[in-house]
Coordinates of C-alpha atoms in Angstrom, one line a residue:
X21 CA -12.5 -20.1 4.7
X22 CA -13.2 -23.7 3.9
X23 CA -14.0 -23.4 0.4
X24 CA -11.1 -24.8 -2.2
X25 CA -10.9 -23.1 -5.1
X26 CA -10.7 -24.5 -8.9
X27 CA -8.9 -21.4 -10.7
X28 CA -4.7 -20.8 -10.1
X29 CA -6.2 -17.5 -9.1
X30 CA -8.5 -17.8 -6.1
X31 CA -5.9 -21.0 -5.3
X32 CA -3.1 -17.9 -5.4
X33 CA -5.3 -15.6 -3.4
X34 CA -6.6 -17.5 -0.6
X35 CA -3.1 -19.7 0.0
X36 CA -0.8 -16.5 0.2
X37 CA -3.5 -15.1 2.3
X38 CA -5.0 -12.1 0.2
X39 CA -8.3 -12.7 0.5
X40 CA -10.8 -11.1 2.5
X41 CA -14.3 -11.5 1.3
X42 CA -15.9 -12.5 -2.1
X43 CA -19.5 -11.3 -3.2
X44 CA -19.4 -15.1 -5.0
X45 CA -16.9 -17.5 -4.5
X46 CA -18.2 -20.1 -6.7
X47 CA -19.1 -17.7 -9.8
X48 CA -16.0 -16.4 -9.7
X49 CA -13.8 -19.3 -9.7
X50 CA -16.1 -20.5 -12.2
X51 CA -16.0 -17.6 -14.9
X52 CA -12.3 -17.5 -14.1
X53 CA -12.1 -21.3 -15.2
X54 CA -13.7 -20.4 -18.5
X55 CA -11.3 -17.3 -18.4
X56 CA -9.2 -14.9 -19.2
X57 CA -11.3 -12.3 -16.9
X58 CA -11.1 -8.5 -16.8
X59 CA -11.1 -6.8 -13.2
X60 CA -10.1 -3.2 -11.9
X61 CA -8.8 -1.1 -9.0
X62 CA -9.0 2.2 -8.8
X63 CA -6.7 4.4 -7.4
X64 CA -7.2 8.6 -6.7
X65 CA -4.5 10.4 -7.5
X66 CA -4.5 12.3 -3.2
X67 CA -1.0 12.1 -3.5
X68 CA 2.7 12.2 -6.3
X69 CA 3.6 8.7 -5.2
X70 CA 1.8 5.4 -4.2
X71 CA 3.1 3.8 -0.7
X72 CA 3.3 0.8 0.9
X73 CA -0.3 0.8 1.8
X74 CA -1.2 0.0 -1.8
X75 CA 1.4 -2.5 -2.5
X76 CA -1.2 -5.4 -1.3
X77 CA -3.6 -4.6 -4.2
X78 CA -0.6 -3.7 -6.7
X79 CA 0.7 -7.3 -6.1
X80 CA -3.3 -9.2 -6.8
X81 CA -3.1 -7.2 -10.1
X82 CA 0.4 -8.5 -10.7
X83 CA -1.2 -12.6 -9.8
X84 CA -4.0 -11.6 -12.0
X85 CA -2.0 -11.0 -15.0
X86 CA 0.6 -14.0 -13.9
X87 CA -2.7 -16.3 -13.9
X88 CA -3.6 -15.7 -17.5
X89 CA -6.3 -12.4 -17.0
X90 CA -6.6 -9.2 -17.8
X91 CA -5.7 -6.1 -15.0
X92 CA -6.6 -2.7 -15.1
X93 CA -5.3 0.6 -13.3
X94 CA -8.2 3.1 -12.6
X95 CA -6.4 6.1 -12.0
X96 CA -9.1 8.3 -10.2
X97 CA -8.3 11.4 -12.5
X98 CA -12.5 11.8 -12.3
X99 CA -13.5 10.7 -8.3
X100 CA -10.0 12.5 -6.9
X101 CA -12.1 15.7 -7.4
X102 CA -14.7 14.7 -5.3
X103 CA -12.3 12.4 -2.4
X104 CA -13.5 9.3 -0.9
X105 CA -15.2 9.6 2.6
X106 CA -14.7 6.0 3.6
X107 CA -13.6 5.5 7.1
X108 CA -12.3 9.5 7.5
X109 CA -12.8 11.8 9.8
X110 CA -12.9 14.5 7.8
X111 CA -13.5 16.1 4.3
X112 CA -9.9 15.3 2.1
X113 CA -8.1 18.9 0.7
X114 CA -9.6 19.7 -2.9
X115 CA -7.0 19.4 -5.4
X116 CA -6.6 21.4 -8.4
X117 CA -6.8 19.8 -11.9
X118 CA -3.5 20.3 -12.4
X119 CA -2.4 18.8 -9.2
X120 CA -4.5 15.5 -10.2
X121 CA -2.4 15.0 -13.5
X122 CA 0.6 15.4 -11.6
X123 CA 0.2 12.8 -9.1
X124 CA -1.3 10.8 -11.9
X125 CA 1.8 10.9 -13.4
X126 CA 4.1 10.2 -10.1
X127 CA 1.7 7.4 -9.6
X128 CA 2.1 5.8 -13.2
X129 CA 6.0 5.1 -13.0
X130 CA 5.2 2.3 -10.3
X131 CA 2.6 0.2 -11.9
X132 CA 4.7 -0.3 -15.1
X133 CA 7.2 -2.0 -12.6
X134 CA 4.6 -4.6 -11.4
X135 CA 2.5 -5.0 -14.6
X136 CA 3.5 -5.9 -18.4
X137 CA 0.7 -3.0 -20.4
X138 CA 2.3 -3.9 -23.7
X139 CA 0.2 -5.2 -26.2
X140 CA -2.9 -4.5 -23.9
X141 CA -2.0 -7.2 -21.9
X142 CA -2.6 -4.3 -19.1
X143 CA -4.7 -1.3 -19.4
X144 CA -4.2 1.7 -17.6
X145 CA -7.5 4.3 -17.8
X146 CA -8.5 7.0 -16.3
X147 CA -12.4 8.0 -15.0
X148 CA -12.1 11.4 -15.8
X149 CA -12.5 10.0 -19.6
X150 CA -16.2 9.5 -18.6
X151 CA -16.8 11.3 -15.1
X152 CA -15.7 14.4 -16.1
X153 CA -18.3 15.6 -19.3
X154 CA -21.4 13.5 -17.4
X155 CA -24.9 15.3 -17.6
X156 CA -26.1 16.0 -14.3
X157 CA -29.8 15.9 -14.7
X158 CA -29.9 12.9 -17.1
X159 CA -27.1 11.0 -14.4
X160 CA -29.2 11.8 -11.4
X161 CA -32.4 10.7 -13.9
X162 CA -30.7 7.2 -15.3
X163 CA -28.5 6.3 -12.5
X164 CA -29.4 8.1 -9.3
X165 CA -32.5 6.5 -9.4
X166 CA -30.6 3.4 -8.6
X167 CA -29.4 4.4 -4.8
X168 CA -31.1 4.1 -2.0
X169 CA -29.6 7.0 0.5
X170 CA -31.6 4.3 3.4
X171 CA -29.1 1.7 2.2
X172 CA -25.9 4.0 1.6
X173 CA -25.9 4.9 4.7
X174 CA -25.9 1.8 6.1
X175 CA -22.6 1.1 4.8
X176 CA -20.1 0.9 8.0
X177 CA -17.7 3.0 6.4
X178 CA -20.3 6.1 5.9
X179 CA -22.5 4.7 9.3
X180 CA -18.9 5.3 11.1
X181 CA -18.7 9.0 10.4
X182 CA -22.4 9.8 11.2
X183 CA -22.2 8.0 14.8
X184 CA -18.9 9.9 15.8
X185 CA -21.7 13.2 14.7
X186 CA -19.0 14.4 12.2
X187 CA -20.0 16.2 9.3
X188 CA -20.6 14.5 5.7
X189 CA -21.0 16.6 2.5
X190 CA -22.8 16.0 -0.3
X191 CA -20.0 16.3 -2.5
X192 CA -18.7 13.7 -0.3
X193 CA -22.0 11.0 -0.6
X194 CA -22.1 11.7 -4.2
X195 CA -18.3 9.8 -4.4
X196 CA -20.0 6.5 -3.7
X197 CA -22.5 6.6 -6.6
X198 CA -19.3 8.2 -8.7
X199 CA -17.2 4.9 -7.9
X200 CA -20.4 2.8 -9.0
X201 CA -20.4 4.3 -12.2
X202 CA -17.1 3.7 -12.8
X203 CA -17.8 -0.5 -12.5
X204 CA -21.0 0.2 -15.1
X205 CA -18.6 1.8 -17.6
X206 CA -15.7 -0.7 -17.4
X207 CA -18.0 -3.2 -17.7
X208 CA -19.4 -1.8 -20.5
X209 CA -16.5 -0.8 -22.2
X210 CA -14.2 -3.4 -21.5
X211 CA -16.2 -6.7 -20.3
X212 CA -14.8 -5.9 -17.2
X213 CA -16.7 -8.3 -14.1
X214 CA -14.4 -7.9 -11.2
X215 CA -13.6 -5.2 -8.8
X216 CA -10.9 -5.9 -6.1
X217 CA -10.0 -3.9 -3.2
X218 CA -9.0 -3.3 0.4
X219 CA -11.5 -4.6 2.8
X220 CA -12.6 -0.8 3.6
X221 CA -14.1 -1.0 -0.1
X222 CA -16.4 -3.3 0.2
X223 CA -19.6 -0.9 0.1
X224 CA -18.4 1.4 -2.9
X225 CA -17.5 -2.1 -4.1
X226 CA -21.0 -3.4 -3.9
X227 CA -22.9 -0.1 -4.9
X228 CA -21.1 -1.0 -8.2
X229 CA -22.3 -4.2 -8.4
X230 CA -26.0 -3.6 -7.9
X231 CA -25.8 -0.3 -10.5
X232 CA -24.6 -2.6 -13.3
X233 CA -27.0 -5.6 -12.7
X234 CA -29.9 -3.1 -12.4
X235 CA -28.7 -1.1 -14.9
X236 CA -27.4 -3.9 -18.0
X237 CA -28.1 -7.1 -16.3
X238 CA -24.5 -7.9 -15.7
X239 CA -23.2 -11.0 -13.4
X240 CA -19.9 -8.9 -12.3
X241 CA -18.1 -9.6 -8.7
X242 CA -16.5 -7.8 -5.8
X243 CA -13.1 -9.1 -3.9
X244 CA -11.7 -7.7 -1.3
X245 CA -8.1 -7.8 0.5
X246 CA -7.8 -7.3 4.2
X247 CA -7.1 -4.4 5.6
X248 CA -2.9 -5.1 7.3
X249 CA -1.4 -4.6 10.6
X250 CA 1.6 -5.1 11.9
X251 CA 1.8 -7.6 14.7
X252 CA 2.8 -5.4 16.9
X253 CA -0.9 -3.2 15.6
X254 CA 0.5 -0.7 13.8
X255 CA -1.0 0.4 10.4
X256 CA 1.0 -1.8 7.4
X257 CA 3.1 1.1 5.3
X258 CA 3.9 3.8 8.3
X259 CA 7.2 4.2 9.5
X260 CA 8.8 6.9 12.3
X261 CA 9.3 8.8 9.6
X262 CA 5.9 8.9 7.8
X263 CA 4.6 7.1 5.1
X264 CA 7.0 4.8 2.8
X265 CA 6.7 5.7 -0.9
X266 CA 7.0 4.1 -3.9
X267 CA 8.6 6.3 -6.2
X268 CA 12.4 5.9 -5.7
X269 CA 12.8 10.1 -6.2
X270 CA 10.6 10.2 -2.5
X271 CA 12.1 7.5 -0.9
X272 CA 15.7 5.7 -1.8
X273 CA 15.7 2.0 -2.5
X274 CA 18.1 1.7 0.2
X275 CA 15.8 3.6 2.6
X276 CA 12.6 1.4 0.8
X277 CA 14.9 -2.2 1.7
X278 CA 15.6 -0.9 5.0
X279 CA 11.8 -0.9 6.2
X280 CA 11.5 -4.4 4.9
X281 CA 14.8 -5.3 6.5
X282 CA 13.3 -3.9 9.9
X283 CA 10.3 -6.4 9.7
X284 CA 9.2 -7.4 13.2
X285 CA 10.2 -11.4 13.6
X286 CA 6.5 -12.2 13.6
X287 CA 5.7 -10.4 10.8
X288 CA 8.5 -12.4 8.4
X289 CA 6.6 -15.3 6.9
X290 CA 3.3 -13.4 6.0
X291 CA 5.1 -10.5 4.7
X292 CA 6.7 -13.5 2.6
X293 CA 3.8 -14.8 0.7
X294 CA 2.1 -11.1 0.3
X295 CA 4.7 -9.5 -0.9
X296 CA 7.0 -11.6 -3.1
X297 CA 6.3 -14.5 -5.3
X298 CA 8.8 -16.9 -3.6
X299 CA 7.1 -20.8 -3.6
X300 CA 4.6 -20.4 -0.4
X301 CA 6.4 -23.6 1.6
X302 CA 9.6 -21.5 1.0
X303 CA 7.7 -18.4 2.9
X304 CA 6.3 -20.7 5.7
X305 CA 9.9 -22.0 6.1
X306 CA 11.8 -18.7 6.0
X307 CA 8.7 -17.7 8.4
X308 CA 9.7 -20.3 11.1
X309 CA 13.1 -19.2 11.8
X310 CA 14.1 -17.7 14.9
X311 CA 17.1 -15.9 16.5
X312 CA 20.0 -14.6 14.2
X313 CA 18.7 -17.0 11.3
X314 CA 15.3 -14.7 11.1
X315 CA 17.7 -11.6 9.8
X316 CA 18.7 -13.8 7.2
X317 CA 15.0 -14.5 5.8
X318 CA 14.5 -10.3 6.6
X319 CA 17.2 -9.9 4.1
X320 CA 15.4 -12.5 1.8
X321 CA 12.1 -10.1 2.2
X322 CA 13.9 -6.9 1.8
X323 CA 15.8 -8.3 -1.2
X324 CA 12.6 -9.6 -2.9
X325 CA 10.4 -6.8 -2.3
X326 CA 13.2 -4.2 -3.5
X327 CA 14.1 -6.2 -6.7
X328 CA 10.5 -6.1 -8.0
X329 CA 9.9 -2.5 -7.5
X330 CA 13.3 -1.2 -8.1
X331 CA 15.2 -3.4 -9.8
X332 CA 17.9 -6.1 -8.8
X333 CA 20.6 -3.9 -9.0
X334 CA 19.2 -1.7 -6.7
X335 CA 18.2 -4.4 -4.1
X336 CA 21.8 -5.5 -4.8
X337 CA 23.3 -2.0 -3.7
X338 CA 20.6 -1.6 -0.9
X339 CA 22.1 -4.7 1.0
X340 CA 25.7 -3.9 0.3
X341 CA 25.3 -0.3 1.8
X342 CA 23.5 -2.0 4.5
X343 CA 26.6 -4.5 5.0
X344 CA 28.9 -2.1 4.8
X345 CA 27.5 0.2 7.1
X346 CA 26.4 -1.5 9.9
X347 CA 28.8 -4.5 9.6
X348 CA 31.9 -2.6 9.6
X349 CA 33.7 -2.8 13.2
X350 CA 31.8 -5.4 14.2
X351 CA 28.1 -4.3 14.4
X352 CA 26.2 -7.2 14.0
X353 CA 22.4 -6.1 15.1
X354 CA 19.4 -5.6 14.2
X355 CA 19.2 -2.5 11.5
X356 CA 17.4 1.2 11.6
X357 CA 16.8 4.4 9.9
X358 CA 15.8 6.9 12.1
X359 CA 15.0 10.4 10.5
X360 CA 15.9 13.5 12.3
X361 CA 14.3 16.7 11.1
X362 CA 16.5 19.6 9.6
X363 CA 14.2 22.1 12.3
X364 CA 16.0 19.5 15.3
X365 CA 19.7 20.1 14.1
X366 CA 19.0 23.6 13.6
X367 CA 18.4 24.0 17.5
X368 CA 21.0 22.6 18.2
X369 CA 21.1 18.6 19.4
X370 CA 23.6 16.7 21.4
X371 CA 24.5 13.6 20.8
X372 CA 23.3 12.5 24.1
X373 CA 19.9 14.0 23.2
X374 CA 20.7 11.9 19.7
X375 CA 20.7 8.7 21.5
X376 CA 17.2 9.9 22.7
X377 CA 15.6 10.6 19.6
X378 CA 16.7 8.0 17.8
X379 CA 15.5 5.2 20.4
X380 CA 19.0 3.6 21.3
X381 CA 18.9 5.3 24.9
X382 CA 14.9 5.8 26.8
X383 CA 16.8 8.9 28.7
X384 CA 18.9 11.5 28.5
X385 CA 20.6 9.4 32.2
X386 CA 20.8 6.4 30.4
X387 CA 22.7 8.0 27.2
X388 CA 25.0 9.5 29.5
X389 CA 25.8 6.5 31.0
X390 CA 26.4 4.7 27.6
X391 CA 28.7 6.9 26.4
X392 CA 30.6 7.2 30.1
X393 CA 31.4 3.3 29.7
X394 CA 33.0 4.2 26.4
X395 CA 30.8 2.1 24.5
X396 CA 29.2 5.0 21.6
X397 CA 30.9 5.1 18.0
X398 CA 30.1 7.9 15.4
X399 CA 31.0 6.6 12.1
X400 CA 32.8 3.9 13.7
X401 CA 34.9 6.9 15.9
X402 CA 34.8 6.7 19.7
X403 CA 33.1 9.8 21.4
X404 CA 33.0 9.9 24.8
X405 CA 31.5 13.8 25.6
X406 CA 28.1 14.0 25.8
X407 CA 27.9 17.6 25.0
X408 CA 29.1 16.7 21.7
X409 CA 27.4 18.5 19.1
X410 CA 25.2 17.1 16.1
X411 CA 25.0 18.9 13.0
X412 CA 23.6 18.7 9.4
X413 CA 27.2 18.4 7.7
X414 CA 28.4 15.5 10.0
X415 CA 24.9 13.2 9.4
X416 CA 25.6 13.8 5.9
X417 CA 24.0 11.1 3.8
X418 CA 23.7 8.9 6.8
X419 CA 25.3 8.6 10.2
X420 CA 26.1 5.7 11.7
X421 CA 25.4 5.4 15.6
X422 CA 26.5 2.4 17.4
X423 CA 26.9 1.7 21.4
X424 CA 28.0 -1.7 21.9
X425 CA 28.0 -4.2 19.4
X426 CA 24.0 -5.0 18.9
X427 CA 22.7 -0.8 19.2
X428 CA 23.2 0.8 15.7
X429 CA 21.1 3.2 14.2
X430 CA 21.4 5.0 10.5
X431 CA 20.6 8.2 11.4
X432 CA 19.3 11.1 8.5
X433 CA 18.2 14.5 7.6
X434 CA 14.6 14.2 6.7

């Protein structure tokens, strides 16, 4: 994208790479010039914690505020009842009200880590406040009219669904007019003219758009974020062992430091300028690094990305745990968590089939011969039978596997 923008915020967006797409560049960066500007992004309450998946858009709210605007946190207290069809397979779970509030709840505690609310600097609303008493006949009369079903289901991430032949309910289409709604009110309510997102928003996002110009004559915008892999393709946020929360009571900060620790080399320098506020030529420098020097800028990451969602003392403890752990006795690699389920240990697991399932051997043969040339530690204790046995009271609250000096793994109960 050639364009250079005016406002610190577009210059923040498109320099640390977070933008994808922009329904108007130029207006934008022009009605953020004249500024402050409110903008939104909604979030449904599917599950008690937020994960890494989300941390992209948590950290252009947290740039929008630092540039002198106004954010708000939609919590999806309203649309989670009705679940967003974009780019899934199938029909989400229905959740109870009571559920909602709950994860509503789980997912409130992170925000307040990345955005200051006091003084309504930040606002954090729900859509229930207006979703949930609606009229049906006078919605369908005053905004249904508004949709074209032609048009909605041109939208790639409905068009997706239909061409795969896989089934799309009502309830389900409905969500897309829902999610419009929500831009007429915020506008309405609180001047609100942008809506930002992931890149697989961009039709709800532009539904809302067209409703509020239609409907009040509004000039409001739409910018999204692109959607993040991993270099090696794998979906930004996943881990062996599942998604990687948010809330510190679902995932440990150590365990939360230790995914960014694990960054693929590649991965280092981008992660950088998404993810932590460090100067961008810092990032690209850090980026650039190569050998043992890159685990130094993954500790930078890891450090940075713990101490604004946790806290410095915990990004503090994460790293000393880490040192002490896997630097004790000489281990000097690269580190891991790998989760082994409670189900596993209660079969019964040998710590050749250990090396296994945590990755430091590809075969039960090659574990054997690892631990025949005496190189496998437990806890830093040689063990040389490979019919020794793995339980749940000797992982403990972590245990450390190491063959060699450059295989370790910090094996838990998950």
């Amino acid at each position: 994208m050639t364009y250079h923008a005016k406002s610190e915020f577009l210059h923040v967006m498109m320099e640390r790479g977070y933008l994808a797409d922009c329904t108007d560049l130029q207006s934008l960066d022009d009605a953020l010039i004249e500024g402050p500007v409110t903008a939104y992004i909604g979030y449904d309450a599917t599950a008690a914690s937020l994960h890494v998946g989300h941390l992209l858009n948590i950290m252009m709210l947290r740039w929008f505020q630092k540039t002198g605007n106004r954010p708000i946190t939609l919590m999806g207290g309203g649309t989670t009842k009705v679940g967003d069809p974009s780019f899934r397979s199938e029909e989400r779970p229905l959740l109870t009200p009571e559920a909602i509030q709950s994860n509503i709840d789980g997912m409130q505690q992170v925000f307040a880590r990345y955005l200051d609310y006091s003084e309504g600097k930040a606002k954090m609303l729900n859509n229930a406040e207006w979703l949930d008493n609606l009229n049906y006949l006078e919605f369908l009369r005053d905004i249904g009219r508004h949709f074209s079903v032609n048009r909605m289901l041109s939208f790639e991430s409905v068009k997706s669904r239909l061409d795969r032949e896989q089934s799309l309910s009502f309830l389900e289409f409905n969500y897309m007019i829902l999610q419009a709604y929500d831009f007429l009110e915020l506008y309405r309510r609180y001047d609100c003219r942008l809506q930002m997102g992931g890149s697989d928003q961009w039709g709800n996002i532009i539904n809302g758009i067209d409703l509020t110009r239609r409907v009040l004559d509004g000039e409001i915008f739409g910018l999204t974020s692109p959607l993040l892999t991993t270099s090696d393709g794998r979906k930004m946020g996943k881990s062996a062992g599942g998604a990687v929360w948010l809330n510190g009571a679902m995932l440990s900060p150590y365990e939360f430091w230790q995914f960014w620790r694990n960054t693929t080399d590649a991965d280092v320098g981008r992660f950088l300028k998404l993810y932590t506020e460090l100067p961008v030529e810092e990032c690209d420098r850090l980026g650039a690094l190569s050998g043992s020097e890159i685990n130094a800028a993954k500790i930078i990451l890891a450090n940075e990305v713990t101490t604004l969602l946790h806290g410095a003392e915990a990004a503090a403890s994460a790293e000393a745990t880490a040192r002490e752990v896997f630097e004790q006795g000489g281990a000097g690699g690269d580190l891991e968590v790998a989760t082994i389920s409670a189900d596993v240990l209660g079969a019964g697991l040998s710590v050749v089939q250990l090396l296994v399932q945590t990755g430091i051997a590809p075969s039960g043969k090659e574990a054997k011969r690892l631990i025949a040339e005496g190189g496998l530690k437990l806890n830093n204790e040689s063990v040389s039978d490979p019919q020794f046995a793995i339980d749940t009271a000797l992982i403990g609250n972590g245990l450390k596997v190491s063959v060699g000096k450059k295989k370790h793994r910090m094996v838990q109960v998950g």
